[in-house]
Amino acid sequence: MKDMPRILLVKTSSMGDVIHNLPVIADIRAHHPKAIFDWVVEENFSDIPALHPDVNLVIPVAIRRWRRHLLAKATWQEMKAFKSQLGVQSYDFILDTQGLIKSAIISKLAKGSRHGQNKQSAREPLAARFYQHQHDSARNQHAVSRNRELAALALAYPVPTNLPDYGLPAAELAASTQTNMTLPQDYVMGLHATSRDSKLWPIAHWVTLGQYLSQQELTLLLPWATEAELDRAKAIAQKVPKAMILPKLGLARLSAIIARAKAAVGVDTGLAHLAVALKRPTIAIYTDTDPSLTGIYPGENTVAINLGGKSISTSPQEVIAVLTPIIS
């Protein structure tokens, strides 16, 4: 193998999946210290790999947006430009850890040796046909472990057993001034927004948690991205003393704010995974999914606690009981 292998990582979405893929960089670097990494990612999540100091080039793709405007001339021009950009560089390894037909097609557009899951383990079995090298990565394990295993199989080093290193510069982000706003001295992130209503935690529960935090002289910070999420944040803040609704922020600025938090409490949302990657003590509340496969996953010296599960309700008192020793 080359002293300085060039590797293309294909993990486009969603936010949590992208964050789950970050540890493969540290794993590969442990065996190939001079490896160079490029990363194909959905444009909305491009800030995540861009935060990692070892990612050389972020290549945004806009499949979600292109699907909505497939007949537009601009869409086809962007697709052509994306294909051209992928064809510029040759790679020693193209590693698709997503296992979907769309990600497999992206890997096919790039130049190099393509690695992915075999048809028994890929999320979409047809994706395996696009890979020159297919690997068996068991599906009954957490996504972080699965990504790390696939990278180890592709680059022929032992499957790692240590805790993952997400590689984000948490201390540097916390010390940065890019947030450009006045923040409370001590705060807890309230990551209340998620992709499906079935994953939400009741507003009344957030209010109970926020009122408890206020009694502890802690501010509940509420981010949002859509108007519905803003309405939800307002409904919570209206009944919680000292609660603060953030302005609408990009992921880079929001990462700097999360990195300074005393802790984070969230539902099944990519921002909860981001908080863990930034080494913030994090509690994630699950109501409609199984956290054993996609829940928050701690790195070294990081507290990450999953509560609830599919059709399991979690009370604010349960969250407070777990959170209290963290914030104390």
Short mmCIF file of C-alpha atoms in Angstrom, two decimals:
data_model
loop_
_atom_site.label_atom_id
_atom_site.label_comp_id
_atom_site.label_asym_id
_atom_site.label_seq_id
_atom_site.Cartn_x
_atom_site.Cartn_y
_atom_site.Cartn_z
CA MET A 1 0.00 0.00 0.00
CA LYS A 2 1.11 3.56 -0.67
CA ASP A 3 2.74 5.54 2.11
CA MET A 4 0.14 8.25 1.57
CA PRO A 5 -3.10 6.56 0.41
CA ARG A 6 -5.83 8.86 -0.86
CA ILE A 7 -9.25 7.81 0.38
CA LEU A 8 -12.73 8.95 -0.65
CA LEU A 9 -15.40 8.53 2.03
CA VAL A 10 -18.95 8.33 0.73
CA LYS A 11 -21.47 9.02 3.50
CA THR A 12 -23.97 11.57 2.33
CA SER A 13 -26.76 11.69 4.95
CA SER A 14 -28.40 12.00 7.36
CA MET A 15 -26.64 14.14 9.99
CA GLY A 16 -26.44 11.33 12.54
CA ASP A 17 -25.11 8.92 9.90
CA VAL A 18 -22.45 11.40 8.84
CA ILE A 19 -21.33 11.84 12.46
CA HIS A 20 -21.28 8.06 12.97
CA ASN A 21 -18.77 7.86 10.12
CA LEU A 22 -16.27 10.35 11.59
CA PRO A 23 -14.37 7.74 13.70
CA VAL A 24 -13.16 5.82 10.63
CA ILE A 25 -10.71 8.67 9.99
CA ALA A 26 -8.88 8.23 13.30
CA ASP A 27 -8.97 4.44 12.87
CA ILE A 28 -7.40 4.59 9.42
CA ARG A 29 -4.89 7.23 10.51
CA ALA A 30 -3.73 4.92 13.32
CA HIS A 31 -2.53 2.46 10.66
CA HIS A 32 -1.81 4.88 7.80
CA PRO A 33 -0.72 8.18 9.41
CA LYS A 34 -0.30 9.99 6.09
CA ALA A 35 -3.66 9.03 4.59
CA ILE A 36 -5.49 11.82 2.75
CA PHE A 37 -9.28 11.97 3.06
CA ASP A 38 -11.91 13.49 0.79
CA TRP A 39 -15.60 13.15 1.66
CA VAL A 40 -18.82 13.22 -0.41
CA VAL A 41 -21.72 14.51 1.70
CA GLU A 42 -25.14 16.10 1.22
CA GLU A 43 -24.79 19.88 0.99
CA ASN A 44 -26.89 20.48 4.14
CA PHE A 45 -24.43 18.46 6.23
CA SER A 46 -21.18 19.55 4.62
CA ASP A 47 -20.20 21.57 7.72
CA ILE A 48 -19.74 18.33 9.69
CA PRO A 49 -16.80 16.76 7.80
CA ALA A 50 -15.48 20.29 7.18
CA LEU A 51 -14.99 20.64 10.95
CA HIS A 52 -12.68 17.61 11.03
CA PRO A 53 -9.06 18.76 10.71
CA ASP A 54 -8.03 15.64 8.77
CA VAL A 55 -10.57 16.00 5.96
CA ASN A 56 -8.74 17.42 2.96
CA LEU A 57 -11.70 18.13 0.68
CA VAL A 58 -15.46 18.14 1.21
CA ILE A 59 -17.41 17.40 -1.99
CA PRO A 60 -21.05 18.46 -1.56
CA VAL A 61 -23.80 16.58 -3.36
CA ALA A 62 -27.43 17.73 -3.57
CA ILE A 63 -29.45 14.59 -4.26
CA ARG A 64 -32.30 15.69 -2.00
CA ARG A 65 -32.62 19.05 -3.75
CA TRP A 66 -32.06 17.62 -7.24
CA ARG A 67 -34.93 15.17 -6.76
CA ARG A 68 -37.30 18.07 -6.12
CA HIS A 69 -36.19 19.95 -9.26
CA LEU A 70 -35.29 17.13 -11.62
CA LEU A 71 -36.63 18.88 -14.73
CA ALA A 72 -34.73 22.12 -14.13
CA LYS A 73 -31.78 22.92 -16.39
CA ALA A 74 -29.75 24.13 -13.41
CA THR A 75 -30.16 20.72 -11.74
CA TRP A 76 -28.62 18.90 -14.70
CA GLN A 77 -25.80 21.44 -14.88
CA GLU A 78 -25.03 20.88 -11.19
CA MET A 79 -25.13 17.10 -11.63
CA LYS A 80 -22.70 17.35 -14.55
CA ALA A 81 -20.36 19.56 -12.52
CA PHE A 82 -20.50 17.12 -9.60
CA LYS A 83 -19.63 14.19 -11.86
CA SER A 84 -16.72 16.14 -13.32
CA GLN A 85 -15.42 17.04 -9.87
CA LEU A 86 -15.50 13.40 -8.78
CA GLY A 87 -13.56 12.39 -11.88
CA VAL A 88 -10.63 14.76 -11.28
CA GLN A 89 -8.85 12.72 -8.61
CA SER A 90 -7.91 9.04 -8.53
CA TYR A 91 -8.32 7.27 -5.18
CA ASP A 92 -6.58 4.27 -3.68
CA PHE A 93 -9.76 3.43 -1.74
CA ILE A 94 -13.34 4.55 -2.26
CA LEU A 95 -15.20 3.60 0.90
CA ASP A 96 -19.01 3.66 0.80
CA THR A 97 -20.26 3.01 4.33
CA GLN A 98 -23.84 4.01 3.47
CA GLY A 99 -24.81 0.90 1.54
CA LEU A 100 -27.55 2.55 -0.52
CA ILE A 101 -28.00 2.54 -4.28
CA LYS A 102 -27.53 6.33 -4.40
CA SER A 103 -24.24 6.18 -2.50
CA ALA A 104 -23.06 3.20 -4.56
CA ILE A 105 -23.72 5.15 -7.77
CA ILE A 106 -21.69 8.04 -6.37
CA SER A 107 -18.81 5.68 -5.61
CA LYS A 108 -19.06 4.35 -9.17
CA LEU A 109 -18.63 7.87 -10.56
CA ALA A 110 -15.29 8.28 -8.78
CA LYS A 111 -11.99 6.81 -9.97
CA GLY A 112 -10.48 4.12 -7.78
CA SER A 113 -10.98 0.83 -5.98
CA ARG A 114 -14.55 0.69 -4.64
CA HIS A 115 -15.30 -0.94 -1.28
CA GLY A 116 -18.69 -1.48 0.35
CA GLN A 117 -20.93 -3.97 2.09
CA ASN A 118 -21.98 -7.21 0.42
CA LYS A 119 -25.60 -7.89 -0.48
CA GLN A 120 -26.24 -9.64 2.83
CA SER A 121 -25.22 -6.60 4.87
CA ALA A 122 -25.93 -3.55 2.68
CA ARG A 123 -29.06 -1.59 3.57
CA GLU A 124 -30.07 -1.89 -0.09
CA PRO A 125 -28.67 -5.20 -1.40
CA LEU A 126 -28.49 -3.97 -5.02
CA ALA A 127 -25.86 -1.44 -3.94
CA ALA A 128 -23.34 -4.27 -3.55
CA ARG A 129 -23.23 -4.75 -7.33
CA PHE A 130 -21.45 -1.43 -7.73
CA TYR A 131 -18.49 -2.33 -5.52
CA GLN A 132 -15.36 -4.08 -6.75
CA HIS A 133 -14.69 -5.29 -3.21
CA GLN A 134 -17.61 -6.44 -1.04
CA HIS A 135 -17.31 -6.99 2.70
CA ASP A 136 -19.53 -8.68 5.27
CA SER A 137 -20.35 -6.15 7.98
CA ALA A 138 -22.99 -7.49 10.39
CA ARG A 139 -26.18 -5.44 10.53
CA ASN A 140 -26.98 -6.26 14.17
CA GLN A 141 -24.43 -3.82 15.57
CA HIS A 142 -24.38 -0.10 16.21
CA ALA A 143 -23.82 2.08 13.15
CA VAL A 144 -20.53 3.44 14.56
CA SER A 145 -19.16 -0.08 15.02
CA ARG A 146 -20.40 -1.10 11.59
CA ASN A 147 -18.65 1.78 9.85
CA ARG A 148 -15.42 1.11 11.73
CA GLU A 149 -15.58 -2.59 10.90
CA LEU A 150 -16.12 -1.93 7.19
CA ALA A 151 -13.16 0.47 7.05
CA ALA A 152 -10.95 -2.10 8.80
CA LEU A 153 -11.99 -4.84 6.37
CA ALA A 154 -11.43 -2.60 3.36
CA LEU A 155 -7.96 -1.45 4.43
CA ALA A 156 -6.94 -4.81 5.95
CA TYR A 157 -6.22 -3.83 9.55
CA PRO A 158 -7.68 -5.36 12.74
CA VAL A 159 -11.24 -4.31 13.58
CA PRO A 160 -10.85 -1.72 16.37
CA THR A 161 -12.23 -2.44 19.84
CA ASN A 162 -11.42 0.88 21.53
CA LEU A 163 -13.92 3.71 21.97
CA PRO A 164 -14.32 5.83 18.85
CA ASP A 165 -12.51 9.11 18.26
CA TYR A 166 -14.83 11.46 16.39
CA GLY A 167 -11.94 13.82 15.75
CA LEU A 168 -13.83 17.13 16.02
CA PRO A 169 -11.82 19.98 17.60
CA ALA A 170 -14.21 20.51 20.52
CA ALA A 171 -11.90 22.69 22.63
CA GLU A 172 -11.04 24.96 19.68
CA LEU A 173 -14.70 25.34 18.77
CA ALA A 174 -15.65 26.15 22.36
CA ALA A 175 -12.97 28.84 22.47
CA SER A 176 -13.90 30.33 19.10
CA THR A 177 -15.69 33.64 18.73
CA GLN A 178 -17.55 32.77 15.54
CA THR A 179 -20.92 32.54 17.33
CA ASN A 180 -21.05 36.36 17.34
CA MET A 181 -23.66 36.51 20.10
CA THR A 182 -23.88 36.85 23.86
CA LEU A 183 -24.52 33.51 25.52
CA PRO A 184 -25.38 32.67 29.13
CA GLN A 185 -22.51 31.57 31.35
CA ASP A 186 -24.00 28.12 32.03
CA TYR A 187 -26.51 26.44 29.79
CA VAL A 188 -27.91 23.09 28.69
CA MET A 189 -28.82 22.46 25.07
CA GLY A 190 -32.46 21.48 24.60
CA LEU A 191 -32.40 19.58 21.30
CA HIS A 192 -36.16 19.32 20.92
CA ALA A 193 -36.51 19.08 17.13
CA THR A 194 -36.44 15.91 15.05
CA SER A 195 -37.44 14.57 11.66
CA ARG A 196 -40.72 12.85 12.61
CA ASP A 197 -43.49 13.77 15.04
CA SER A 198 -43.35 10.23 16.44
CA LYS A 199 -39.83 10.99 17.74
CA LEU A 200 -40.85 14.14 19.61
CA TRP A 201 -40.85 14.50 23.40
CA PRO A 202 -43.95 16.31 24.72
CA ILE A 203 -43.67 20.08 25.18
CA ALA A 204 -44.91 19.71 28.76
CA HIS A 205 -41.94 17.44 29.50
CA TRP A 206 -39.53 20.01 28.10
CA VAL A 207 -41.19 22.67 30.25
CA THR A 208 -40.75 20.55 33.39
CA LEU A 209 -37.08 19.96 32.54
CA GLY A 210 -36.52 23.65 31.74
CA GLN A 211 -38.09 24.78 35.00
CA TYR A 212 -35.83 22.40 36.92
CA LEU A 213 -32.76 23.75 35.11
CA SER A 214 -33.83 27.29 35.91
CA GLN A 215 -33.92 26.38 39.60
CA GLN A 216 -30.32 25.19 39.20
CA GLU A 217 -29.35 28.56 37.64
CA LEU A 218 -28.96 26.94 34.22
CA THR A 219 -30.39 28.28 30.97
CA LEU A 220 -32.19 25.97 28.55
CA LEU A 221 -30.93 26.86 25.06
CA LEU A 222 -33.30 26.01 22.21
CA PRO A 223 -32.07 25.80 18.60
CA TRP A 224 -34.39 25.50 15.59
CA ALA A 225 -34.27 25.19 11.81
CA THR A 226 -37.89 25.30 10.56
CA GLU A 227 -40.89 27.45 11.41
CA ALA A 228 -42.57 24.50 13.12
CA GLU A 229 -39.48 24.01 15.28
CA LEU A 230 -39.43 27.73 16.11
CA ASP A 231 -43.08 27.53 17.20
CA ARG A 232 -42.21 24.58 19.40
CA ALA A 233 -39.26 26.43 20.93
CA LYS A 234 -41.51 29.42 21.67
CA ALA A 235 -44.09 27.18 23.35
CA ILE A 236 -41.37 25.77 25.61
CA ALA A 237 -39.65 29.09 26.35
CA GLN A 238 -42.93 30.80 27.21
CA LYS A 239 -43.19 28.68 30.38
CA VAL A 240 -39.50 28.32 31.27
CA PRO A 241 -37.74 31.18 33.10
CA LYS A 242 -34.42 32.14 31.51
CA ALA A 243 -34.93 29.87 28.49
CA MET A 244 -33.23 31.25 25.37
CA ILE A 245 -34.25 30.67 21.78
CA LEU A 246 -31.27 30.81 19.46
CA PRO A 247 -31.43 32.49 16.06
CA LYS A 248 -31.48 30.22 13.03
CA LEU A 249 -27.88 29.01 12.66
CA GLY A 250 -25.77 26.90 10.35
CA LEU A 251 -24.14 23.76 11.68
CA ALA A 252 -20.69 25.32 12.04
CA ARG A 253 -21.88 28.13 14.34
CA LEU A 254 -24.22 25.82 16.21
CA SER A 255 -21.34 23.40 16.81
CA ALA A 256 -19.39 26.15 18.57
CA ILE A 257 -22.36 26.81 20.85
CA ILE A 258 -22.91 23.13 21.63
CA ALA A 259 -19.19 22.74 22.40
CA ARG A 260 -19.55 25.24 25.28
CA ALA A 261 -22.64 23.66 26.84
CA LYS A 262 -22.64 22.13 30.30
CA ALA A 263 -24.69 19.25 28.87
CA ALA A 264 -27.20 18.43 26.15
CA VAL A 265 -30.60 16.76 26.28
CA GLY A 266 -32.15 15.75 22.98
CA VAL A 267 -34.56 13.51 21.15
CA ASP A 268 -33.61 11.22 18.26
CA THR A 269 -31.87 13.97 16.29
CA GLY A 270 -28.55 14.47 14.56
CA LEU A 271 -27.73 17.32 16.93
CA ALA A 272 -27.62 14.87 19.86
CA HIS A 273 -24.97 12.84 17.98
CA LEU A 274 -23.13 16.10 17.26
CA ALA A 275 -23.11 16.95 20.98
CA VAL A 276 -21.51 13.57 21.74
CA ALA A 277 -18.92 14.06 18.99
CA LEU A 278 -18.11 17.41 20.63
CA LYS A 279 -17.59 15.58 23.95
CA ARG A 280 -20.54 17.17 25.73
CA PRO A 281 -22.39 15.01 28.30
CA THR A 282 -25.53 14.06 26.42
CA ILE A 283 -28.84 12.38 27.21
CA ALA A 284 -30.92 11.18 24.25
CA ILE A 285 -34.62 10.36 24.58
CA TYR A 286 -36.03 7.73 22.20
CA THR A 287 -39.73 7.16 21.59
CA ASP A 288 -40.00 5.49 18.18
CA THR A 289 -36.61 3.97 17.34
CA ASP A 290 -34.14 1.47 18.79
CA PRO A 291 -31.10 3.21 20.32
CA SER A 292 -29.08 -0.02 20.37
CA LEU A 293 -28.48 0.37 16.61
CA THR A 294 -28.48 4.13 16.04
CA GLY A 295 -28.45 5.73 19.49
CA ILE A 296 -25.82 8.16 20.71
CA TYR A 297 -22.47 6.41 21.05
CA PRO A 298 -19.79 7.69 23.44
CA GLY A 299 -16.20 8.36 22.56
CA GLU A 300 -13.40 8.34 25.11
CA ASN A 301 -14.12 10.42 28.25
CA THR A 302 -17.63 11.23 27.03
CA VAL A 303 -20.96 10.65 28.78
CA ALA A 304 -23.68 9.49 26.37
CA ILE A 305 -26.87 8.03 27.84
CA ASN A 306 -29.80 6.65 25.84
CA LEU A 307 -33.24 6.60 27.47
CA GLY A 308 -36.48 5.08 26.19
CA GLY A 309 -36.92 3.14 22.98
CA LYS A 310 -39.60 2.12 20.51
CA SER A 311 -43.02 2.76 22.10
CA ILE A 312 -41.34 3.52 25.45
CA SER A 313 -42.13 6.83 27.15
CA THR A 314 -39.58 8.63 29.29
CA SER A 315 -40.75 11.03 32.00
CA PRO A 316 -39.02 14.34 32.74
CA GLN A 317 -38.32 13.00 36.23
CA GLU A 318 -36.30 10.14 34.73
CA VAL A 319 -34.29 12.60 32.65
CA ILE A 320 -33.73 14.89 35.63
CA ALA A 321 -32.53 11.95 37.75
CA VAL A 322 -29.89 11.07 35.14
CA LEU A 323 -28.98 14.70 34.39
CA THR A 324 -28.55 15.89 37.99
CA PRO A 325 -25.19 14.20 38.73
CA ILE A 326 -23.91 15.43 35.35
CA ILE A 327 -24.67 19.10 35.94
CA SER A 328 -23.57 18.91 39.57
#
